[in-house]
Amino acid sequence: MAQAFRRNKVPYLFLLPTALGMLLLQALPILQGLYLGFLRSRKEMLLAYLSAPWAGLENFRQILFNPASPIRSGLWDAVRNTVLYAILVTIGTLGTGMAMALLVNREFRFRSAARTLMLFPWIVPTYVVGLLWGFLWQRDVGLVNIILTDWLHIFSTKPTWLIGPNTLWAIVIPTIWRQWPFSMLMLLAGLQSIPKDVYEAAEIDGANKWHSFWKITWPLLKPVWAILILHGMIFNVYSFNIVIMMFGNGAGYPGKYGDLLMTDLFRNSFQMWDFGTGAAMSSLLMLAMMTLVFIWYRIFRDQLTGK
């Protein structure tokens, strides 16, 4: 090992600033957050910070096993909503992104302009998306109900979107609208890396469009799909801005059907001034996400390693 280190000393020196940066900016805050989860850090102990009284596993017990704990209230609703939200948004963004990537990969007039315009939702800040869609979902004066009820007559009465079970759709649809251009961009890059000769050979052999997509495009895009699925699941589980801005600009409550883990965690940590329990919740969430990444790697390992 020492000989290998001496032989690659220069590359290791170039990597050293990155390693130090990752240690400073990622490892230390993670370790600090994990440690905070074992402390009784409340509002009155705010100045003590990491010197707050040791609580052991009490914060974790309150979250997982104490039904009377205030932080437990609504937690499983937030878990259910977050799982549904992450799955629906990931499927929606990948499906829409794939359809749009196939569309703009074709030759047509003003294709470059169309590609540029399709990126517009992606450049809108997420907190602006939350504010705008909060107005659009208003029951009486919102544009969504005006179109669906007054113009298209799909509903006989105007539905309520920001209260009740429809709340989940009220946060899923804006998130898909905001994120699908990123999926389109990645999938379009993947499509353009596939040689045209492959499609021409398949066409000579009698393959139609569907066969070409299913036998050529789909398998060759699997590595891109794998990355997008991982990115989508992690990004959506940690989603915060759209939901928090849609409901009271951070001061409101998304309700039983709209509350996500991150908004629940924010409310319990920064509005209830319970940083120890909030850090414990963050640690549990990080553990769950590490498990998700492990499962993802087991599923897509062959596509990622090219076997």
mmCIF file of N, CA and C in Angstrom, residues 140-188:
data_model
loop_
_atom_site.group_PDB
_atom_site.id
_atom_site.type_symbol
_atom_site.label_atom_id
_atom_site.label_comp_id
_atom_site.label_asym_id
_atom_site.label_seq_id
_atom_site.Cartn_x
_atom_site.Cartn_y
_atom_site.Cartn_z
ATOM 1 N N ASP A 140 -62.704 29.022 -5.222
ATOM 2 C CA ASP A 140 -63.663 29.868 -5.939
ATOM 3 C C ASP A 140 -63.032 30.692 -7.052
ATOM 4 N N VAL A 141 -61.825 31.187 -6.835
ATOM 5 C CA VAL A 141 -61.227 32.098 -7.830
ATOM 6 C C VAL A 141 -59.994 31.510 -8.493
ATOM 7 N N GLY A 142 -59.623 30.277 -8.150
ATOM 8 C CA GLY A 142 -58.427 29.673 -8.739
ATOM 9 C C GLY A 142 -58.638 29.288 -10.185
ATOM 10 N N LEU A 143 -57.605 29.440 -10.997
ATOM 11 C CA LEU A 143 -57.701 29.173 -12.431
ATOM 12 C C LEU A 143 -57.988 27.690 -12.720
ATOM 13 N N VAL A 144 -57.483 26.789 -11.867
ATOM 14 C CA VAL A 144 -57.706 25.357 -12.097
ATOM 15 C C VAL A 144 -59.194 25.033 -12.062
ATOM 16 N N ASN A 145 -59.894 25.507 -11.053
ATOM 17 C CA ASN A 145 -61.333 25.228 -10.952
ATOM 18 C C ASN A 145 -62.122 25.959 -12.026
ATOM 19 N N ILE A 146 -61.686 27.142 -12.400
ATOM 20 C CA ILE A 146 -62.388 27.876 -13.470
ATOM 21 C C ILE A 146 -62.318 27.072 -14.777
ATOM 22 N N ILE A 147 -61.123 26.514 -15.078
ATOM 23 C CA ILE A 147 -60.971 25.735 -16.315
ATOM 24 C C ILE A 147 -61.751 24.421 -16.240
ATOM 25 N N LEU A 148 -61.585 23.694 -15.110
ATOM 26 C CA LEU A 148 -62.191 22.365 -15.014
ATOM 27 C C LEU A 148 -63.714 22.422 -14.862
ATOM 28 N N THR A 149 -64.207 23.418 -14.137
ATOM 29 C CA THR A 149 -65.646 23.463 -13.837
ATOM 30 C C THR A 149 -66.408 24.406 -14.759
ATOM 31 N N ASP A 150 -65.917 25.635 -14.902
ATOM 32 C CA ASP A 150 -66.675 26.629 -15.676
ATOM 33 C C ASP A 150 -66.485 26.460 -17.182
ATOM 34 N N TRP A 151 -65.282 26.093 -17.608
ATOM 35 C CA TRP A 151 -65.021 26.008 -19.049
ATOM 36 C C TRP A 151 -65.243 24.591 -19.584
ATOM 37 N N LEU A 152 -64.634 23.603 -18.953
ATOM 38 C CA LEU A 152 -64.721 22.235 -19.488
ATOM 39 C C LEU A 152 -65.870 21.429 -18.899
ATOM 40 N N HIS A 153 -66.456 21.890 -17.791
ATOM 41 C CA HIS A 153 -67.603 21.226 -17.141
ATOM 42 C C HIS A 153 -67.288 19.783 -16.753
ATOM 43 N N ILE A 154 -66.042 19.534 -16.342
ATOM 44 C CA ILE A 154 -65.662 18.188 -15.881
ATOM 45 C C ILE A 154 -66.288 17.915 -14.513
ATOM 46 N N PHE A 155 -66.360 18.943 -13.658
ATOM 47 C CA PHE A 155 -66.991 18.809 -12.344
ATOM 48 C C PHE A 155 -68.258 19.668 -12.314
ATOM 49 N N SER A 156 -69.293 19.162 -11.606
ATOM 50 C CA SER A 156 -70.531 19.954 -11.467
ATOM 51 C C SER A 156 -70.364 21.059 -10.428
ATOM 52 N N THR A 157 -69.569 20.793 -9.391
ATOM 53 C CA THR A 157 -69.255 21.822 -8.383
ATOM 54 C C THR A 157 -67.739 21.935 -8.258
ATOM 55 N N LYS A 158 -67.295 23.082 -7.844
ATOM 56 C CA LYS A 158 -65.846 23.304 -7.752
ATOM 57 C C LYS A 158 -65.254 22.508 -6.596
ATOM 58 N N PRO A 159 -64.282 21.636 -6.877
ATOM 59 C CA PRO A 159 -63.680 20.846 -5.791
ATOM 60 C C PRO A 159 -62.731 21.685 -4.946
ATOM 61 N N THR A 160 -62.515 21.213 -3.725
ATOM 62 C CA THR A 160 -61.556 21.841 -2.817
ATOM 63 C C THR A 160 -60.237 21.104 -2.926
ATOM 64 N N TRP A 161 -59.181 21.816 -3.229
ATOM 65 C CA TRP A 161 -57.887 21.182 -3.477
ATOM 66 C C TRP A 161 -56.923 21.290 -2.296
ATOM 67 N N LEU A 162 -57.058 22.326 -1.503
ATOM 68 C CA LEU A 162 -56.060 22.573 -0.456
ATOM 69 C C LEU A 162 -56.492 22.058 0.910
ATOM 70 N N ILE A 163 -57.637 21.363 0.963
ATOM 71 C CA ILE A 163 -58.111 20.717 2.197
ATOM 72 C C ILE A 163 -58.639 19.340 1.815
ATOM 73 N N GLY A 164 -58.333 18.336 2.638
ATOM 74 C CA GLY A 164 -58.860 17.002 2.377
ATOM 75 C C GLY A 164 -57.961 16.167 1.480
ATOM 76 N N PRO A 165 -58.476 14.998 1.005
ATOM 77 C CA PRO A 165 -57.651 14.064 0.223
ATOM 78 C C PRO A 165 -57.060 14.666 -1.055
ATOM 79 N N ASN A 166 -57.732 15.660 -1.657
ATOM 80 C CA ASN A 166 -57.190 16.267 -2.886
ATOM 81 C C ASN A 166 -55.882 17.007 -2.641
ATOM 82 N N THR A 167 -55.534 17.235 -1.391
ATOM 83 C CA THR A 167 -54.307 17.979 -1.094
ATOM 84 C C THR A 167 -53.078 17.274 -1.662
ATOM 85 N N LEU A 168 -53.106 15.947 -1.640
ATOM 86 C CA LEU A 168 -51.942 15.222 -2.168
ATOM 87 C C LEU A 168 -51.713 15.564 -3.637
ATOM 88 N N TRP A 169 -52.812 15.602 -4.424
ATOM 89 C CA TRP A 169 -52.668 15.963 -5.837
ATOM 90 C C TRP A 169 -52.256 17.421 -5.991
ATOM 91 N N ALA A 170 -52.683 18.256 -5.052
ATOM 92 C CA ALA A 170 -52.331 19.680 -5.130
ATOM 93 C C ALA A 170 -50.838 19.919 -4.949
ATOM 94 N N ILE A 171 -50.142 18.983 -4.298
ATOM 95 C CA ILE A 171 -48.689 19.146 -4.169
ATOM 96 C C ILE A 171 -47.930 18.280 -5.170
ATOM 97 N N VAL A 172 -48.552 17.183 -5.631
ATOM 98 C CA VAL A 172 -47.878 16.301 -6.603
ATOM 99 C C VAL A 172 -47.779 16.981 -7.975
ATOM 100 N N ILE A 173 -48.898 17.526 -8.451
ATOM 101 C CA ILE A 173 -48.934 18.079 -9.822
ATOM 102 C C ILE A 173 -47.955 19.253 -9.999
ATOM 103 N N PRO A 174 -47.916 20.240 -9.091
ATOM 104 C CA PRO A 174 -46.914 21.316 -9.274
ATOM 105 C C PRO A 174 -45.467 20.806 -9.240
ATOM 106 N N THR A 175 -45.216 19.772 -8.422
ATOM 107 C CA THR A 175 -43.844 19.257 -8.360
ATOM 108 C C THR A 175 -43.460 18.568 -9.672
ATOM 109 N N ILE A 176 -44.408 17.818 -10.258
ATOM 110 C CA ILE A 176 -44.128 17.217 -11.577
ATOM 111 C C ILE A 176 -43.889 18.325 -12.603
ATOM 112 N N TRP A 177 -44.746 19.350 -12.566
ATOM 113 C CA TRP A 177 -44.604 20.478 -13.508
ATOM 114 C C TRP A 177 -43.233 21.137 -13.369
ATOM 115 N N ARG A 178 -42.727 21.225 -12.156
ATOM 116 C CA ARG A 178 -41.434 21.868 -11.921
ATOM 117 C C ARG A 178 -40.253 20.982 -12.331
ATOM 118 N N GLN A 179 -40.382 19.659 -12.216
ATOM 119 C CA GLN A 179 -39.207 18.796 -12.336
ATOM 120 C C GLN A 179 -39.067 18.041 -13.650
ATOM 121 N N TRP A 180 -40.159 17.909 -14.446
ATOM 122 C CA TRP A 180 -40.038 17.064 -15.633
ATOM 123 C C TRP A 180 -38.985 17.556 -16.638
ATOM 124 N N PRO A 181 -38.709 18.867 -16.775
ATOM 125 C CA PRO A 181 -37.681 19.267 -17.754
ATOM 126 C C PRO A 181 -36.301 18.670 -17.457
ATOM 127 N N PHE A 182 -35.975 18.483 -16.184
ATOM 128 C CA PHE A 182 -34.676 17.877 -15.857
ATOM 129 C C PHE A 182 -34.612 16.444 -16.375
ATOM 130 N N SER A 183 -35.694 15.681 -16.167
ATOM 131 C CA SER A 183 -35.732 14.310 -16.696
ATOM 132 C C SER A 183 -35.642 14.324 -18.217
ATOM 133 N N MET A 184 -36.359 15.265 -18.849
ATOM 134 C CA MET A 184 -36.305 15.359 -20.314
ATOM 135 C C MET A 184 -34.882 15.611 -20.784
ATOM 136 N N LEU A 185 -34.184 16.503 -20.098
ATOM 137 C CA LEU A 185 -32.819 16.857 -20.492
ATOM 138 C C LEU A 185 -31.892 15.641 -20.412
ATOM 139 N N MET A 186 -31.974 14.898 -19.327
ATOM 140 C CA MET A 186 -31.119 13.720 -19.147
ATOM 141 C C MET A 186 -31.459 12.632 -20.162
ATOM 142 N N LEU A 187 -32.751 12.392 -20.376
ATOM 143 C CA LEU A 187 -33.157 11.343 -21.310
ATOM 144 C C LEU A 187 -32.859 11.737 -22.750
ATOM 145 N N LEU A 188 -32.964 13.022 -23.060
ATOM 146 C CA LEU A 188 -32.624 13.484 -24.413
ATOM 147 C C LEU A 188 -31.139 13.264 -24.690
#
